[in-house]
Coordinates of C-alpha atoms and ligand atoms in Angstrom, one line a residue:
X1 CA 22.5 0.7 29.3
X2 CA 19.6 0.5 31.1
X3 CA 17.2 -2.7 32.0
X4 CA 13.7 -3.2 33.2
X5 CA 12.7 -5.2 36.0
X6 CA 9.6 -7.1 36.1
X7 CA 7.9 -9.2 38.7
X8 CA 4.5 -10.7 38.2
X9 CA 2.1 -9.7 40.2
X10 CA -1.0 -10.8 39.9
X11 CA -4.5 -8.9 37.4
X12 CA -3.9 -5.4 36.3
X13 CA -6.7 -2.9 36.6
X14 CA -7.4 0.4 35.7
X15 CA -6.5 3.2 32.4
X16 CA -3.7 3.2 30.2
X17 CA -3.7 6.3 27.9
X18 CA -2.5 5.7 24.0
X19 CA -0.3 8.1 22.9
X20 CA 0.0 9.2 19.1
X21 CA 1.1 6.8 16.5
X22 CA 4.9 6.6 16.2
X23 CA 4.8 5.2 12.3
X24 CA 2.2 7.9 11.2
X25 CA 4.6 10.5 12.6
X26 CA 7.3 9.1 11.3
X27 CA 6.0 9.7 7.6
X28 CA 4.1 12.7 8.6
X29 CA 7.2 14.6 9.7
X30 CA 8.8 14.3 6.2
X31 CA 5.7 15.7 4.5
X32 CA 6.7 19.3 6.1
X33 CA 9.7 18.8 3.1
X34 CA 6.7 19.1 0.7
X35 CA 6.1 22.5 1.6
X36 CA 7.9 26.0 2.0
X37 CA 5.0 26.6 5.2
X38 CA 5.0 25.3 8.5
X39 CA 3.8 22.0 9.6
X40 CA 2.6 21.8 13.4
X41 CA 1.8 17.5 14.5
X42 CA -0.3 18.0 17.5
X43 CA 0.1 14.4 19.8
X44 CA 3.1 13.4 18.5
X45 CA 4.7 10.9 20.5
X46 CA 7.9 11.3 22.7
X47 CA 10.1 8.8 21.7
X48 CA 13.9 8.1 20.2
X49 CA 12.8 7.6 16.9
X50 CA 11.0 10.7 16.4
X51 CA 13.9 12.3 17.6
X52 CA 15.9 10.4 14.9
X53 CA 13.8 11.7 12.5
X54 CA 14.0 15.3 14.2
X55 CA 17.7 14.9 13.9
X56 CA 17.6 13.9 9.9
X57 CA 15.2 16.7 8.8
X58 CA 17.5 19.5 10.5
X59 CA 20.5 17.6 8.7
X60 CA 18.5 18.9 5.7
X61 CA 18.0 22.7 6.9
X62 CA 14.3 22.3 8.5
X63 CA 13.7 23.6 11.3
X64 CA 12.2 21.7 14.2
X65 CA 10.9 22.4 17.5
X66 CA 9.2 20.2 19.6
X67 CA 6.9 22.5 22.5
X68 CA 5.0 20.9 25.5
X69 CA 6.9 18.1 26.3
X70 CA 7.0 16.7 22.7
X71 CA 3.5 16.9 22.3
X72 CA 3.8 19.5 19.4
X73 CA 6.4 19.1 16.8
X74 CA 6.5 22.0 14.4
X75 CA 8.7 21.9 11.7
X76 CA 9.5 24.6 8.6
X77 CA 11.4 23.5 5.7
X78 CA 11.2 27.3 4.4
X79 CA 15.3 27.3 3.7
X80 CA 16.4 23.7 3.5
X81 CA 20.0 23.5 2.5
X82 CA 20.9 19.7 1.9
X83 CA 18.7 17.4 -0.5
X84 CA 20.9 14.4 1.2
X85 CA 19.8 11.8 3.7
X86 CA 23.0 10.5 5.3
X87 CA 23.9 7.3 6.2
X88 CA 25.1 7.6 10.2
X89 CA 21.3 8.4 10.4
X90 CA 19.7 6.5 7.8
X91 CA 21.4 3.5 9.4
X92 CA 19.3 4.1 12.8
X93 CA 16.0 3.8 11.3
X94 CA 14.9 2.5 7.9
X95 CA 12.3 5.3 8.4
X96 CA 14.5 8.0 7.5
X97 CA 14.0 6.8 3.6
X98 CA 10.7 8.6 4.0
X99 CA 12.6 11.8 2.8
X100 CA 12.9 10.4 -0.9
X101 CA 9.8 11.4 -2.3
X102 CA 9.0 14.8 -0.8
X103 CA 12.6 15.8 -1.7
X104 CA 12.5 14.4 -5.1
X105 CA 9.3 16.1 -5.7
X106 CA 10.3 19.7 -4.9
X107 CA 13.7 19.9 -5.6
X108 CA 13.9 17.5 -8.4
X109 CA 16.8 15.4 -6.8
X110 CA 17.3 13.6 -3.9
X111 CA 20.2 11.6 -2.5
X112 CA 19.1 8.6 0.2
X113 CA 21.7 5.9 1.6
X114 CA 20.0 2.9 1.7
X115 CA 19.0 1.6 5.1
X116 CA 21.3 -1.7 5.3
X117 CA 20.5 -5.1 7.0
X118 CA 18.1 -4.3 10.2
X119 CA 17.5 -7.1 12.9
X120 CA 14.1 -8.4 11.4
X121 CA 15.5 -8.8 8.3
X122 CA 16.7 -7.9 4.5
X123 CA 14.1 -4.7 4.0
X124 CA 15.5 -3.9 0.7
X125 CA 14.1 -0.3 -1.0
X126 CA 13.2 -2.0 -4.9
X127 CA 9.3 -1.1 -4.3
X128 CA 10.1 2.7 -3.4
X129 CA 12.5 3.1 -6.8
X130 CA 10.2 1.4 -9.1
X131 CA 7.3 3.6 -7.9
X132 CA 9.0 6.7 -8.3
X133 CA 10.5 5.6 -11.5
X134 CA 7.0 5.4 -12.4
X135 CA 6.8 9.2 -11.9
X136 CA 9.1 9.9 -14.2
X137 CA 11.9 9.8 -11.7
X138 CA 16.1 8.4 -12.5
X139 CA 17.4 6.8 -10.0
X140 CA 20.9 4.8 -9.8
X141 CA 22.4 3.5 -6.8
X142 CA 26.6 4.6 -6.2
X143 CA 28.2 4.4 -3.0
X144 CA 25.7 2.9 -1.0
X145 CA 23.5 5.6 -1.6
X146 CA 20.0 6.4 -4.3
X147 CA 20.9 9.0 -6.0
X148 CA 17.2 10.4 -7.3
X149 CA 16.6 12.9 -9.9
X150 CA 13.4 14.3 -12.0
X151 CA 14.7 17.3 -14.1
X152 CA 12.0 18.3 -15.6
X153 CA 9.8 17.2 -12.6
X154 CA 7.7 14.2 -12.1
X155 CA 4.7 13.2 -13.9
X156 CA 1.8 11.4 -12.9
X157 CA 0.9 7.9 -14.2
X158 CA -0.6 4.5 -13.0
X159 CA 1.9 2.2 -11.2
X160 CA 0.8 -0.9 -9.8
X161 CA 3.4 -2.4 -6.4
X162 CA 4.5 -6.0 -6.7
X163 CA 3.6 -6.1 -2.8
X164 CA 1.9 -3.7 -1.0
X165 CA 4.4 -2.2 1.3
X166 CA 3.8 0.7 3.6
X167 CA 6.9 3.1 3.1
X168 CA 6.7 2.5 -0.5
X169 CA 3.4 3.7 -0.9
X170 CA 4.0 7.0 1.7
X171 CA 6.7 7.8 -0.2
X172 CA 4.9 7.4 -3.3
X173 CA 1.9 9.2 -2.5
X174 CA 4.3 12.0 -0.9
X175 CA 5.8 12.3 -4.4
X176 CA 3.1 12.1 -6.7
X177 CA 1.2 15.2 -4.6
X178 CA 3.4 17.7 -6.6
X179 CA 4.0 15.9 -9.8
X180 CA 2.1 17.0 -13.1
X181 CA -0.7 15.4 -13.9
X182 CA -2.7 12.5 -12.1
X183 CA -1.1 9.1 -10.9
X184 CA -3.0 6.1 -9.7
X185 CA -1.5 3.8 -7.3
X186 CA -2.7 0.5 -7.4
X187 CA -2.1 -2.3 -4.8
X188 CA -1.5 0.4 -2.3
X189 CA -1.1 -0.1 1.7
X190 CA -4.2 0.3 3.3
X191 CA -2.9 1.1 6.7
X192 CA -4.4 3.1 9.1
X193 CA -1.5 5.4 9.2
X194 CA -1.2 5.7 5.3
X195 CA -5.0 7.1 5.8
X196 CA -3.3 9.9 8.5
X197 CA -0.9 10.9 6.0
X198 CA -3.3 11.7 3.5
X199 CA -5.3 13.3 5.4
X200 CA -2.4 15.7 6.4
X201 CA -1.2 16.6 2.9
X202 CA -4.9 17.0 2.5
X203 CA -5.1 20.1 4.8
X204 CA -1.9 21.0 3.2
X205 CA -3.9 21.3 -0.1
X206 CA -3.1 18.1 -1.9
X207 CA -5.9 16.5 -3.7
X208 CA -5.6 12.7 -3.3
X209 CA -8.9 10.0 -3.2
X210 CA -9.0 6.4 -2.6
X211 CA -7.1 6.2 0.8
X212 CA -7.7 3.1 2.8
X213 CA -8.4 1.1 -0.1
X214 CA -6.1 -0.2 -2.4
X215 CA -6.2 2.3 -5.0
X216 CA -5.3 5.6 -4.3
X217 CA -5.5 8.4 -7.1
X218 CA -3.3 11.4 -6.5
X219 CA -3.6 14.5 -8.5
X220 CA -0.8 16.8 -8.4
X221 CA -1.2 20.0 -7.7
X222 CA 1.7 22.9 -8.0
X223 CA 2.2 23.5 -4.5
X224 CA 1.2 23.0 -0.9
X225 CA 0.7 25.3 2.2
X226 CA 1.0 24.8 6.1
X227 CA -1.3 22.9 7.9
X228 CA -2.0 21.8 11.7
X229 CA -2.6 17.6 12.0
X230 CA -3.5 15.7 15.3
X231 CA -1.6 12.8 14.6
X232 CA -3.9 9.3 14.8
X233 CA -3.8 6.8 17.9
X234 CA -0.8 4.1 17.8
X235 CA -2.4 1.1 17.2
X236 CA 0.8 -1.0 17.7
X237 CA 0.8 0.4 21.5
X238 CA -3.2 0.1 22.0
X239 CA -2.4 -3.4 20.9
X240 CA 0.5 -4.0 23.0
X241 CA -1.2 -3.1 25.6
X242 CA -4.5 -4.8 25.2
X243 CA -2.2 -7.9 25.9
X244 CA -1.6 -6.4 29.5
X245 CA -4.9 -7.8 31.1
X246 CA -5.1 -10.6 28.4
X247 CA -1.5 -11.8 29.8
X248 CA -2.2 -11.1 33.3
X249 CA -6.0 -10.8 34.2
X250 CA -8.1 -8.1 35.1
X251 CA -9.6 -5.2 33.3
X252 CA -8.0 -2.4 31.2
X253 CA -9.4 0.6 29.9
X254 CA -7.0 1.8 26.6
X255 CA -7.8 5.6 26.3
X256 CA -8.1 7.0 22.8
X257 CA -8.4 3.4 21.1
X258 CA -10.5 2.9 18.6
X259 CA -11.8 -0.8 17.5
X260 CA -11.3 0.0 13.7
X261 CA -7.4 0.4 14.4
X262 CA -7.0 -3.1 15.8
X263 CA -10.4 -5.4 14.3
X264 CA -8.6 -8.2 13.2
X265 CA -6.3 -8.3 16.3
X266 CA -9.4 -7.6 18.6
X267 CA -11.0 -11.0 17.2
X268 CA -8.2 -13.4 18.0
X269 CA -8.0 -12.2 21.3
X270 CA -11.9 -12.6 21.3
X271 CA -11.5 -15.9 20.2
X272 CA -8.7 -16.7 22.7
X273 CA -11.6 -15.6 25.5
X274 CA -10.4 -12.3 26.0
X275 CA -13.1 -9.5 25.7
X276 CA -12.4 -6.3 24.6
X277 CA -15.4 -3.7 24.3
X278 CA -15.5 -0.2 22.8
X279 CA -16.4 3.1 25.3
X280 CA -16.7 6.5 25.0
X281 CA -13.2 7.1 26.0
X282 CA -11.4 4.0 24.4
X283 CA -11.2 0.3 24.5
X284 CA -11.9 -2.2 27.4
X285 CA -10.0 -5.3 27.4
X286 CA -11.0 -7.8 30.4
X287 CA -10.0 -11.0 31.3
X288 CA -12.0 -13.1 34.0
X289 CA -11.4 -16.3 33.8
X290 CA -9.1 -19.3 33.4
X291 CA -6.5 -19.3 31.0
X292 CA -6.8 -18.1 27.3
X293 CA -7.4 -20.5 24.8
X294 CA -4.7 -21.2 21.9
X295 CA -5.3 -19.1 18.4
X296 CA -3.6 -19.5 15.3
X297 CA -2.4 -16.2 13.7
X298 CA -0.8 -15.3 10.2
X299 CA 0.6 -11.5 9.8
X300 CA -0.9 -10.0 6.9
X301 CA -0.8 -6.3 5.5
X302 CA -3.8 -3.6 6.9
X303 CA -7.1 -5.0 7.8
X304 CA -4.7 -8.6 8.5
X305 CA -3.2 -9.2 11.7
X306 CA 0.0 -7.0 12.2
X307 CA 3.2 -7.8 12.1
X308 CA 4.3 -5.6 14.9
X309 CA 1.8 -7.3 17.5
X310 CA 3.1 -10.7 16.3
X311 CA 6.0 -10.9 18.9
X312 CA 3.4 -9.5 21.7
X313 CA 0.4 -12.0 20.3
X314 CA 3.4 -14.9 20.8
X315 CA 4.0 -13.9 24.8
X316 CA 0.0 -14.1 25.5
X317 CA 0.1 -17.9 23.6
X318 CA 2.6 -18.8 25.6
X319 CA 0.5 -19.6 28.6
X320 CA -2.6 -20.6 26.8
X321 CA -4.5 -24.0 26.8
X322 CA -3.3 -25.7 24.1
X323 CA -1.1 -25.4 20.9
X324 CA -0.8 -22.1 18.7
X325 CA 0.7 -21.7 14.8
X326 CA 2.0 -18.1 14.6
X327 CA 3.1 -17.7 10.8
X328 CA 5.1 -14.4 10.3
X329 CA 4.6 -13.3 6.1
X330 CA 5.8 -10.2 6.3
X331 CA 9.3 -10.0 7.6
X332 CA 11.5 -12.9 7.1
X333 CA 13.3 -12.7 10.3
X334 CA 11.2 -12.1 13.4
X335 CA 11.2 -14.9 15.9
X336 CA 14.3 -13.5 17.5
X337 CA 12.0 -12.9 20.8
X338 CA 11.3 -16.8 20.8
X339 CA 14.7 -17.9 22.2
X340 CA 14.3 -15.7 25.0
X341 CA 10.8 -16.6 25.9
X342 CA 11.9 -20.2 25.6
X343 CA 14.1 -19.0 28.4
X344 CA 11.5 -18.0 30.7
X345 CA 10.1 -21.6 30.0
X346 CA 8.2 -21.4 27.0
X347 CA 7.4 -24.1 24.6
X348 CA 8.1 -22.9 21.1
X349 CA 9.5 -24.4 17.9
X350 CA 10.5 -22.1 14.9
X351 CA 10.7 -23.7 11.3
X352 CA 11.4 -21.3 9.2
X353 CA 8.7 -18.7 9.0
X354 CA 6.3 -20.5 11.4
X355 CA 6.5 -20.9 15.1
X356 CA 5.0 -23.3 17.3
X357 CA 3.9 -22.6 20.8
X358 CA 1.9 -25.1 23.1
X359 CA 1.4 -22.9 26.4
X360 CA 2.7 -23.8 29.8
X361 CA 0.5 -23.0 33.0
X362 CA 3.2 -20.3 33.8
X363 CA 6.2 -18.8 32.7
X364 CA 9.0 -18.6 35.1
X365 CA 11.5 -14.9 35.2
X366 CA 14.8 -15.4 33.8
X367 CA 17.5 -12.7 32.4
X368 CA 16.2 -12.1 28.7
X369 CA 17.3 -9.6 26.0
X370 CA 15.7 -7.6 23.9
X371 CA 16.7 -7.6 19.9
X372 CA 14.2 -5.3 18.4
X373 CA 11.0 -2.6 19.7
X374 CA 8.4 -5.8 19.2
X375 CA 10.8 -7.9 21.1
X376 CA 11.2 -6.1 24.0
X377 CA 8.2 -4.9 24.4
X378 CA 6.8 -8.5 24.5
X379 CA 9.6 -9.8 27.3
X380 CA 8.0 -7.3 29.6
X381 CA 4.3 -8.7 29.0
X382 CA 5.9 -12.4 29.5
X383 CA 7.5 -10.9 32.6
X384 CA 4.5 -9.5 33.8
X385 CA 3.3 -12.9 33.9
X386 CA 6.0 -14.7 34.8
X387 CA 6.8 -16.2 38.5
X388 CA 9.5 -14.0 40.0
X389 CA 11.7 -11.4 38.5
X390 CA 12.6 -11.0 34.5
X391 CA 15.5 -8.8 33.7
X392 CA 14.8 -7.3 30.1
X393 CA 18.6 -6.1 29.2
X394 CA 18.5 -3.4 26.1
X395 CA 16.0 -1.4 26.7
X396 CA 17.2 1.2 23.8
X397 CA 15.1 -0.8 21.6
X398 CA 11.6 0.0 23.6
X399 CA 12.8 3.6 23.7
X400 CA 12.0 3.8 20.2
X401 CA 8.5 3.0 20.1
X402 CA 6.6 2.6 24.0
X403 CA 7.1 5.8 25.5
X404 CA 6.5 5.8 29.4
X405 CA 6.3 2.1 29.6
X406 CA 7.0 1.7 33.3
X407 CA 4.8 4.6 34.3
X408 CA 1.8 3.6 32.3
X409 CA 2.4 0.3 33.5
X410 CA 2.4 0.8 37.1
X411 CA -0.6 2.9 36.6
X412 CA -2.5 -0.5 36.3
X413 CA -0.8 -2.4 39.0
X414 CA 2.0 -3.4 37.7
X415 CA 5.7 -4.0 39.7
X416 CA 8.0 -2.8 37.1
X417 CA 10.8 -0.4 37.2
X418 CA 13.8 0.8 35.3
X419 CA 17.5 0.5 36.3
X420 CA 19.7 2.8 35.2
X421 CA 22.9 1.1 33.7
X422 CA 26.6 2.1 34.0
Ligands
UD1_1 C1 6.3 -0.2 7.9 C2 6.3 0.0 9.6 C3 7.0 -1.1 10.5 C4 6.3 -2.3 10.0 C5 5.9 -2.5 8.5 C6 5.2 -3.6 7.8 C7 7.0 2.1 9.6 C8 7.6 3.4 10.2 N1 7.5 1.1 9.8 O1 7.8 -0.2 7.7 O2 6.8 -0.9 11.7 O3 6.5 -3.6 10.6 O4 5.4 -1.5 7.9 O5 3.5 -3.7 9.0 O6 5.8 2.5 8.9 N2 9.7 -4.2 1.0 C9 10.3 -4.7 -0.2 N3 11.0 -4.1 -0.9 C10 10.5 -2.6 -0.6 C11 10.1 -2.2 0.7 C12 9.6 -3.1 1.4 O7 10.9 -6.1 -0.3 O8 11.1 -1.6 -1.7 C13 9.6 -5.6 1.9 C14 10.1 -5.8 3.2 O9 11.4 -6.1 3.2 C15 9.1 -6.5 4.3 C16 7.7 -5.9 3.5 O10 8.3 -5.5 1.8 O11 9.1 -7.8 4.1 C17 7.1 -4.7 4.5 O12 7.7 -3.6 4.3 P1 7.2 -2.2 4.5 O13 5.5 -2.4 4.4 O14 7.9 -1.6 3.3 O15 7.6 -1.9 5.5 P2 7.9 -0.8 6.3 O16 7.2 0.6 5.5 O17 9.2 -0.5 6.2

């Protein structure tokens, strides 16, 4: 297994290009199942999660081809041969469950494995099921699989979600595009990836309004057609690299970044003493003097502070002046990076969903282990700011969500290399 060697090397300066959003791409790809005609995505990131979704769509009979080094993903679901998402693929990646809504809407039936436990919490699918049932689907759990059917087709309805789940919103919106009549989804998630999905569905002929607010209205249509869509910028990759100059000092411009994608996160950086400024090419982040100040963080659905940046923010708080409290409200078990950061000299106490971090002057390099995608990159950020060498093992987690991480950080002056495993 490969590992990453990071050596603390002082301030970072230069530019980092930000890729298309993994999480947007993972919901845009299943949207191809809604139409017989091809869907082409430009700006698709080169990540192992995208390969997993490709394998899942291919297992259903879709044609998927990556052109230009993965930047363009062309998909066609003309001749689907299966409506079953197998456990072997779904267990690798929870986002596989996003084929449920589209398959059910187009074919009137679908069988999708439950994802099972994952490192950051139980992550059930009850909210997806409740939403699809409100559209007239009948769903049963048998042998670990959700068996969904809607013999007479899906029908629009009014549904209020108990929690604004991102994935459930995406599944319900996709399903409702082909339902008879109008669907009103209340307490919908407002994430930019959902806005991106709706923009793509609209290009395919769907009639949707209200995306980006907590009420989305979908007027069902008989069929959707092909389209070409550019995937929105990855706000989590953006936020992660915004932390690189924050933690090491220096000034880095994140190309393609926009403030509207990271408003609440940028406000926290500002409060910590890091400047964030929008330029015509992206976002410029700088820390010129002294240590950052401790700030408290509570993770919330968008537009609140994203859970997917909590681990990276904790790495920054490890060397802040003062004590910060980080409260994780989205996932119940998402502090697995804390003991690894402690190995590097951090002072962190975790009680349930709350971590209290007292900043130390300097972290010290150590061998550490990545436990999930965002934890892995938080350890890299910590290593960049630490004295000496940090070796992060189990970096396959990193490959799920960060393309060319070594090249991007080297480009701004970091000392980082990938070490090939056996
Ligand atoms: C998506 C993102 C993930 C991010 C998360 C929250 C993708 C591919 N992944 O995941 O990176 O961390 O949003 O911003 O877009 N829940 C239920 N029942 C359900 C569904 C969810 O209880 O039916 C719970 C989950 O266990 C979790 C919380 O709701 O505690 C948030 O989950 P959700 O918003 O659905 O996240 P995902 O769509 O899985």
